[in-house]
Amino acid sequence: VGKTTTMKDPTLVAMAGKHAQHFVPERLPWQVLKGMTRVLQLCWLGMGCIFLFKVTKLYEVDFQRPDRGGGEGERLCVYRDVSFEQLAVRWP
């Protein structure tokens, strides 16, 4: 009963092959999924701790350069004096 029934099912034959005796579906990588979920949980926990420390003013990580009295803060890639000149360019 089992062999004739399973060989007539086209989906089962396509998945397992015509010479397969029984069909075992492919196992999902549960250990990898569990590990990735655990890493994401640890990242959220770390970000929560950093935010808690920042809100309670216990510890604050700030990698910005300090303001030296310029008002807006120091920018590294800003030109102070921008000048434009007109070029004579002929387009084909």
Tab-separated table of N, CA, C and O in Angstrom:
chain	number	residue	atom	x	y	z
A	1	VAL	N	0.832	-1.197	0.000
A	1	VAL	CA	0.000	0.000	0.000
A	1	VAL	C	0.867	1.247	0.000
A	1	VAL	O	0.631	2.167	-0.755
A	2	GLY	N	1.927	1.292	0.855
A	2	GLY	CA	2.735	2.489	1.000
A	2	GLY	C	3.552	2.820	-0.229
A	2	GLY	O	3.630	3.953	-0.647
A	3	LYS	N	4.132	1.791	-0.881
A	3	LYS	CA	5.012	2.053	-2.020
A	3	LYS	C	4.220	2.496	-3.249
A	3	LYS	O	4.616	3.414	-3.942
A	4	THR	N	3.107	1.873	-3.483
A	4	THR	CA	2.322	2.261	-4.655
A	4	THR	C	1.685	3.627	-4.466
A	4	THR	O	1.563	4.393	-5.403
A	5	THR	N	1.312	3.941	-3.243
A	5	THR	CA	0.705	5.248	-2.980
A	5	THR	C	1.746	6.354	-3.086
A	5	THR	O	1.475	7.402	-3.671
A	6	THR	N	2.935	6.122	-2.545
A	6	THR	CA	3.944	7.173	-2.568
A	6	THR	C	4.501	7.392	-3.965
A	6	THR	O	4.845	8.504	-4.318
A	7	MET	N	4.589	6.383	-4.797
A	7	MET	CA	5.133	6.555	-6.129
A	7	MET	C	4.141	7.208	-7.082
A	7	MET	O	4.509	7.685	-8.134
A	8	LYS	N	2.874	7.239	-6.741
A	8	LYS	CA	1.890	7.892	-7.590
A	8	LYS	C	1.794	9.384	-7.301
A	8	LYS	O	1.256	10.127	-8.108
A	9	ASP	N	2.281	9.809	-6.161
A	9	ASP	CA	2.207	11.228	-5.792
A	9	ASP	C	3.311	11.989	-6.531
A	9	ASP	O	4.492	11.795	-6.269
A	10	PRO	N	2.954	12.878	-7.487
A	10	PRO	CA	3.988	13.549	-8.274
A	10	PRO	C	4.849	14.504	-7.453
A	10	PRO	O	6.029	14.680	-7.737
A	11	THR	N	4.262	15.105	-6.428
A	11	THR	CA	5.045	16.014	-5.585
A	11	THR	C	6.109	15.243	-4.815
A	11	THR	O	7.263	15.665	-4.727
A	12	LEU	N	5.722	14.094	-4.286
A	12	LEU	CA	6.664	13.274	-3.530
A	12	LEU	C	7.766	12.734	-4.437
A	12	LEU	O	8.941	12.719	-4.055
A	13	VAL	N	7.418	12.347	-5.638
A	13	VAL	CA	8.414	11.844	-6.576
A	13	VAL	C	9.376	12.964	-6.975
A	13	VAL	O	10.586	12.772	-7.075
A	14	ALA	N	8.845	14.191	-7.131
A	14	ALA	CA	9.699	15.321	-7.494
A	14	ALA	C	10.640	15.697	-6.358
A	14	ALA	O	11.781	16.084	-6.584
A	15	MET	N	10.160	15.582	-5.119
A	15	MET	CA	10.974	15.971	-3.964
A	15	MET	C	11.983	14.883	-3.599
A	15	MET	O	13.148	15.175	-3.353
A	16	ALA	N	11.542	13.623	-3.535
A	16	ALA	CA	12.394	12.555	-3.021
A	16	ALA	C	13.077	11.760	-4.126
A	16	ALA	O	14.068	11.092	-3.874
A	17	GLY	N	12.569	11.816	-5.329
A	17	GLY	CA	13.136	11.017	-6.415
A	17	GLY	C	12.350	9.736	-6.603
A	17	GLY	O	11.678	9.251	-5.692
A	18	LYS	N	12.443	9.153	-7.796
A	18	LYS	CA	11.590	7.990	-8.085
A	18	LYS	C	12.102	6.705	-7.442
A	18	LYS	O	11.375	5.743	-7.319
A	19	HIS	N	13.364	6.681	-7.009
A	19	HIS	CA	13.907	5.467	-6.392
A	19	HIS	C	13.952	5.549	-4.871
A	19	HIS	O	14.476	4.652	-4.224
A	20	ALA	N	13.398	6.601	-4.285
A	20	ALA	CA	13.436	6.750	-2.826
A	20	ALA	C	12.412	5.820	-2.184
A	20	ALA	O	11.297	5.651	-2.681
A	21	GLN	N	12.798	5.196	-1.085
A	21	GLN	CA	11.892	4.303	-0.377
A	21	GLN	C	10.944	5.049	0.543
A	21	GLN	O	9.799	4.686	0.693
A	22	HIS	N	11.439	6.068	1.173
A	22	HIS	CA	10.603	6.884	2.056
A	22	HIS	C	11.059	8.325	1.939
A	22	HIS	O	12.189	8.616	1.555
A	23	PHE	N	10.188	9.210	2.288
A	23	PHE	CA	10.475	10.631	2.129
A	23	PHE	C	10.799	11.247	3.486
A	23	PHE	O	10.006	11.157	4.414
A	24	VAL	N	11.981	11.840	3.600
A	24	VAL	CA	12.374	12.569	4.802
A	24	VAL	C	12.652	14.007	4.365
A	24	VAL	O	13.543	14.249	3.556
A	25	PRO	N	11.859	14.964	4.854
A	25	PRO	CA	12.094	16.348	4.428
A	25	PRO	C	13.430	16.871	4.930
A	25	PRO	O	13.987	16.368	5.909
A	26	GLU	N	13.938	17.864	4.240
A	26	GLU	CA	15.217	18.453	4.619
A	26	GLU	C	15.084	19.149	5.966
A	26	GLU	O	14.117	19.872	6.211
A	27	ARG	N	16.053	18.900	6.832
A	27	ARG	CA	15.994	19.492	8.170
A	27	ARG	C	16.408	20.952	8.117
A	27	ARG	O	17.322	21.330	7.406
A	28	LEU	N	15.709	21.747	8.883
A	28	LEU	CA	16.046	23.156	8.962
A	28	LEU	C	17.228	23.344	9.907
A	28	LEU	O	17.391	22.599	10.881
A	29	PRO	N	18.065	24.343	9.666
A	29	PRO	CA	19.247	24.554	10.525
A	29	PRO	C	18.856	25.262	11.826
A	29	PRO	O	19.118	26.444	12.017
A	30	TRP	N	18.212	24.548	12.726
A	30	TRP	CA	17.700	25.165	13.950
A	30	TRP	C	18.812	25.668	14.854
A	30	TRP	O	18.654	26.686	15.527
A	31	GLN	N	19.946	24.984	14.875
A	31	GLN	CA	21.039	25.431	15.734
A	31	GLN	C	21.608	26.772	15.242
A	31	GLN	O	21.922	27.649	16.039
A	32	VAL	N	21.705	26.940	13.927
A	32	VAL	CA	22.191	28.201	13.370
A	32	VAL	C	21.189	29.313	13.658
A	32	VAL	O	21.553	30.423	14.064
A	33	LEU	N	19.914	29.016	13.457
A	33	LEU	CA	18.872	30.003	13.728
A	33	LEU	C	18.849	30.401	15.204
A	33	LEU	O	18.731	31.582	15.544
A	34	LYS	N	19.018	29.423	16.083
A	34	LYS	CA	19.049	29.704	17.517
A	34	LYS	C	20.268	30.565	17.871
A	34	LYS	O	20.171	31.514	18.650
A	35	GLY	N	21.415	30.272	17.269
A	35	GLY	CA	22.620	31.056	17.544
A	35	GLY	C	22.500	32.489	17.054
A	35	GLY	O	22.899	33.432	17.739
A	36	MET	N	21.934	32.662	15.858
A	36	MET	CA	21.756	34.018	15.330
A	36	MET	C	20.776	34.813	16.187
A	36	MET	O	20.977	36.007	16.437
A	37	THR	N	19.720	34.158	16.631
A	37	THR	CA	18.752	34.830	17.503
A	37	THR	C	19.406	35.231	18.818
A	37	THR	O	19.167	36.326	19.333
A	38	ARG	N	20.252	34.364	19.356
A	38	ARG	CA	20.937	34.671	20.613
A	38	ARG	C	21.878	35.865	20.439
A	38	ARG	O	21.953	36.728	21.306
A	39	VAL	N	22.577	35.936	19.315
A	39	VAL	CA	23.472	37.069	19.056
A	39	VAL	C	22.679	38.362	18.956
A	39	VAL	O	23.073	39.396	19.511
A	40	LEU	N	21.543	38.326	18.254
A	40	LEU	CA	20.701	39.521	18.163
A	40	LEU	C	20.171	39.940	19.530
A	40	LEU	O	20.089	41.133	19.844
A	41	GLN	N	19.814	38.973	20.361
A	41	GLN	CA	19.355	39.297	21.710
A	41	GLN	C	20.466	39.972	22.517
A	41	GLN	O	20.212	40.943	23.241
A	42	LEU	N	21.688	39.472	22.383
A	42	LEU	CA	22.802	40.076	23.106
A	42	LEU	C	23.094	41.494	22.598
A	42	LEU	O	23.437	42.386	23.384
A	43	CYS	N	22.945	41.703	21.282
A	43	CYS	CA	23.133	43.055	20.733
A	43	CYS	C	22.087	44.014	21.291
A	43	CYS	O	22.411	45.148	21.675
A	44	TRP	N	20.829	43.579	21.331
A	44	TRP	CA	19.773	44.430	21.901
A	44	TRP	C	20.030	44.701	23.384
A	44	TRP	O	19.801	45.818	23.871
A	45	LEU	N	20.497	43.703	24.112
A	45	LEU	CA	20.802	43.899	25.532
A	45	LEU	C	21.935	44.904	25.702
A	45	LEU	O	21.863	45.798	26.553
A	46	GLY	N	22.969	44.787	24.876
A	46	GLY	CA	24.081	45.741	24.947
A	46	GLY	C	23.645	47.152	24.621
A	46	GLY	O	24.031	48.113	25.302
A	47	MET	N	22.837	47.321	23.582
A	47	MET	CA	22.347	48.653	23.227
A	47	MET	C	21.452	49.219	24.326
A	47	MET	O	21.482	50.414	24.615
A	48	GLY	N	20.663	48.346	24.950
A	48	GLY	CA	19.814	48.797	26.060
A	48	GLY	C	20.652	49.270	27.233
A	48	GLY	O	20.324	50.280	27.879
A	49	CYS	N	21.729	48.555	27.537
A	49	CYS	CA	22.613	48.975	28.642
A	49	CYS	C	23.289	50.308	28.326
A	49	CYS	O	23.379	51.186	29.190
A	50	ILE	N	23.753	50.470	27.092
A	50	ILE	CA	24.388	51.738	26.704
A	50	ILE	C	23.389	52.880	26.820
A	50	ILE	O	23.710	53.963	27.332
A	51	PHE	N	22.153	52.652	26.366
A	51	PHE	CA	21.124	53.686	26.456
A	51	PHE	C	20.794	54.003	27.914
A	51	PHE	O	20.634	55.160	28.290
A	52	LEU	N	20.713	52.965	28.759
A	52	LEU	CA	20.433	53.176	30.182
A	52	LEU	C	21.548	53.984	30.840
A	52	LEU	O	21.283	54.913	31.608
A	53	PHE	N	22.789	53.662	30.522
A	53	PHE	CA	23.912	54.427	31.073
A	53	PHE	C	23.902	55.874	30.605
A	53	PHE	O	24.218	56.785	31.362
A	54	LYS	N	23.516	56.089	29.357
A	54	LYS	CA	23.470	57.444	28.823
A	54	LYS	C	22.353	58.249	29.471
A	54	LYS	O	22.538	59.415	29.819
A	55	VAL	N	21.181	57.643	29.671
A	55	VAL	CA	20.044	58.345	30.270
A	55	VAL	C	20.315	58.669	31.731
A	55	VAL	O	20.007	59.763	32.203
A	56	THR	N	20.910	57.739	32.457
A	56	THR	CA	21.192	57.969	33.880
A	56	THR	C	22.489	58.733	34.103
A	56	THR	O	22.859	58.990	35.245
A	57	LYS	N	23.180	59.071	33.003
A	57	LYS	CA	24.431	59.830	33.045
A	57	LYS	C	25.527	59.128	33.850
A	57	LYS	O	26.360	59.767	34.469
A	58	LEU	N	25.498	57.800	33.854
A	58	LEU	CA	26.571	57.034	34.500
A	58	LEU	C	27.796	56.958	33.592
A	58	LEU	O	28.925	57.096	34.044
A	59	TYR	N	27.561	56.731	32.323
A	59	TYR	CA	28.659	56.590	31.370
A	59	TYR	C	28.129	56.946	29.995
A	59	TYR	O	27.065	56.497	29.594
A	60	GLU	N	28.881	57.740	29.250
A	60	GLU	CA	28.438	58.131	27.916
A	60	GLU	C	29.606	58.004	26.947
A	60	GLU	O	30.685	58.531	27.188
A	61	VAL	N	29.380	57.295	25.876
A	61	VAL	CA	30.376	57.133	24.832
A	61	VAL	C	30.052	58.140	23.746
A	61	VAL	O	28.985	58.107	23.146
A	62	ASP	N	30.961	59.071	23.511
A	62	ASP	CA	30.739	60.100	22.516
A	62	ASP	C	32.028	60.263	21.719
A	62	ASP	O	33.042	60.714	22.249
A	63	PHE	N	31.996	59.886	20.462
A	63	PHE	CA	33.176	59.945	19.620
A	63	PHE	C	33.250	61.225	18.797
A	63	PHE	O	34.078	61.338	17.922
A	64	GLN	N	32.386	62.187	19.057
A	64	GLN	CA	32.429	63.437	18.320
A	64	GLN	C	33.552	64.306	18.863
A	64	GLN	O	33.915	64.231	20.032
A	65	ARG	N	34.062	65.156	17.987
A	65	ARG	CA	35.109	66.080	18.423
A	65	ARG	C	34.483	67.174	19.251
A	65	ARG	O	33.378	67.626	18.975
A	66	PRO	N	35.154	67.647	20.265
A	66	PRO	CA	34.564	68.685	21.125
A	66	PRO	C	34.429	70.015	20.393
A	66	PRO	O	35.219	70.346	19.495
A	67	ASP	N	33.428	70.778	20.765
A	67	ASP	CA	33.194	72.094	20.182
A	67	ASP	C	34.210	73.072	20.773
A	67	ASP	O	34.391	73.152	21.980
A	68	ARG	N	34.870	73.835	19.900
A	68	ARG	CA	35.906	74.758	20.370
A	68	ARG	C	35.421	76.197	20.344
A	68	ARG	O	36.158	77.103	20.001
A	69	GLY	N	34.175	76.395	20.665
A	69	GLY	CA	33.670	77.757	20.737
A	69	GLY	C	33.214	78.326	19.420
A	69	GLY	O	32.903	79.501	19.331
A	70	GLY	N	33.173	77.532	18.381
A	70	GLY	CA	32.747	78.015	17.074
A	70	GLY	C	31.240	78.085	16.936
A	70	GLY	O	30.727	78.556	15.944
A	71	GLY	N	30.520	77.602	17.910
A	71	GLY	CA	29.074	77.654	17.869
A	71	GLY	C	28.464	76.407	17.259
A	71	GLY	O	27.682	75.721	17.880
A	72	GLU	N	28.832	76.094	16.041
A	72	GLU	CA	28.210	74.976	15.345
A	72	GLU	C	29.019	73.688	15.505
A	72	GLU	O	28.554	72.611	15.202
A	73	GLY	N	30.209	73.771	15.994
A	73	GLY	CA	31.048	72.594	16.111
A	73	GLY	C	32.009	72.530	14.951
A	73	GLY	O	31.825	73.161	13.918
A	74	GLU	N	33.054	71.785	15.114
A	74	GLU	CA	34.090	71.715	14.086
A	74	GLU	C	33.731	70.651	13.064
A	74	GLU	O	33.416	69.523	13.401
A	75	ARG	N	33.769	71.001	11.816
A	75	ARG	CA	33.523	70.068	10.728
A	75	ARG	C	34.839	69.824	10.009
A	75	ARG	O	35.594	70.749	9.737
A	76	LEU	N	35.109	68.585	9.691
A	76	LEU	CA	36.396	68.251	9.099
A	76	LEU	C	36.426	68.468	7.590
A	76	LEU	O	37.470	68.732	7.031
A	77	CYS	N	35.304	68.349	6.925
A	77	CYS	CA	35.291	68.411	5.466
A	77	CYS	C	34.551	69.639	4.952
A	77	CYS	O	33.796	69.559	3.992
A	78	VAL	N	34.737	70.772	5.558
A	78	VAL	CA	34.055	71.990	5.135
A	78	VAL	C	35.100	72.981	4.665
A	78	VAL	O	36.098	73.219	5.338
A	79	TYR	N	34.871	73.559	3.486
A	79	TYR	CA	35.757	74.608	2.985
A	79	TYR	C	35.260	75.938	3.520
A	79	TYR	O	34.084	76.260	3.454
A	80	ARG	N	36.150	76.701	4.054
A	80	ARG	CA	35.779	78.001	4.608
A	80	ARG	C	35.465	79.006	3.492
A	80	ARG	O	34.517	79.742	3.560
A	81	ASP	N	36.310	79.019	2.471
A	81	ASP	CA	36.136	79.984	1.389
A	81	ASP	C	35.935	79.216	0.087
A	81	ASP	O	36.851	78.555	-0.407
A	82	VAL	N	34.728	79.294	-0.449
A	82	VAL	CA	34.424	78.611	-1.695
A	82	VAL	C	34.377	79.653	-2.799
A	82	VAL	O	33.638	80.637	-2.716
A	83	SER	N	35.192	79.465	-3.824
A	83	SER	CA	35.197	80.399	-4.947
A	83	SER	C	34.957	79.624	-6.230
A	83	SER	O	35.453	78.513	-6.402
A	84	PHE	N	34.187	80.237	-7.111
A	84	PHE	CA	33.861	79.616	-8.390
A	84	PHE	C	34.465	80.463	-9.498
A	84	PHE	O	34.510	81.685	-9.412
A	85	GLU	N	34.902	79.818	-10.549
A	85	GLU	CA	35.390	80.543	-11.710
A	85	GLU	C	34.764	79.923	-12.958
A	85	GLU	O	34.530	78.710	-13.004
A	86	GLN	N	34.491	80.739	-13.923
A	86	GLN	CA	33.847	80.281	-15.133
A	86	GLN	C	34.901	79.743	-16.101
A	86	GLN	O	35.933	80.361	-16.317
A	87	LEU	N	34.621	78.583	-16.648
A	87	LEU	CA	35.524	77.957	-17.601
A	87	LEU	C	34.870	77.955	-18.978
A	87	LEU	O	33.675	77.735	-19.120
A	88	ALA	N	35.666	78.206	-19.988
A	88	ALA	CA	35.172	78.168	-21.353
A	88	ALA	C	35.252	76.731	-21.857
A	88	ALA	O	36.316	76.242	-22.219
A	89	VAL	N	34.117	76.074	-21.906
A	89	VAL	CA	34.071	74.671	-22.315
A	89	VAL	C	33.174	74.569	-23.537
A	89	VAL	O	32.050	75.069	-23.530
A	90	ARG	N	33.691	73.936	-24.591
A	90	ARG	CA	32.883	73.694	-25.775
A	90	ARG	C	32.449	72.243	-25.790
A	90	ARG	O	33.282	71.338	-25.748
A	91	TRP	N	31.170	72.044	-25.830
A	91	TRP	CA	30.640	70.690	-25.900
A	91	TRP	C	30.485	70.285	-27.355
A	91	TRP	O	30.108	71.090	-28.186
A	92	PRO	N	30.763	69.069	-27.677
A	92	PRO	CA	30.651	68.638	-29.071
A	92	PRO	C	29.202	68.599	-29.547
A	92	PRO	O	28.274	68.568	-28.888
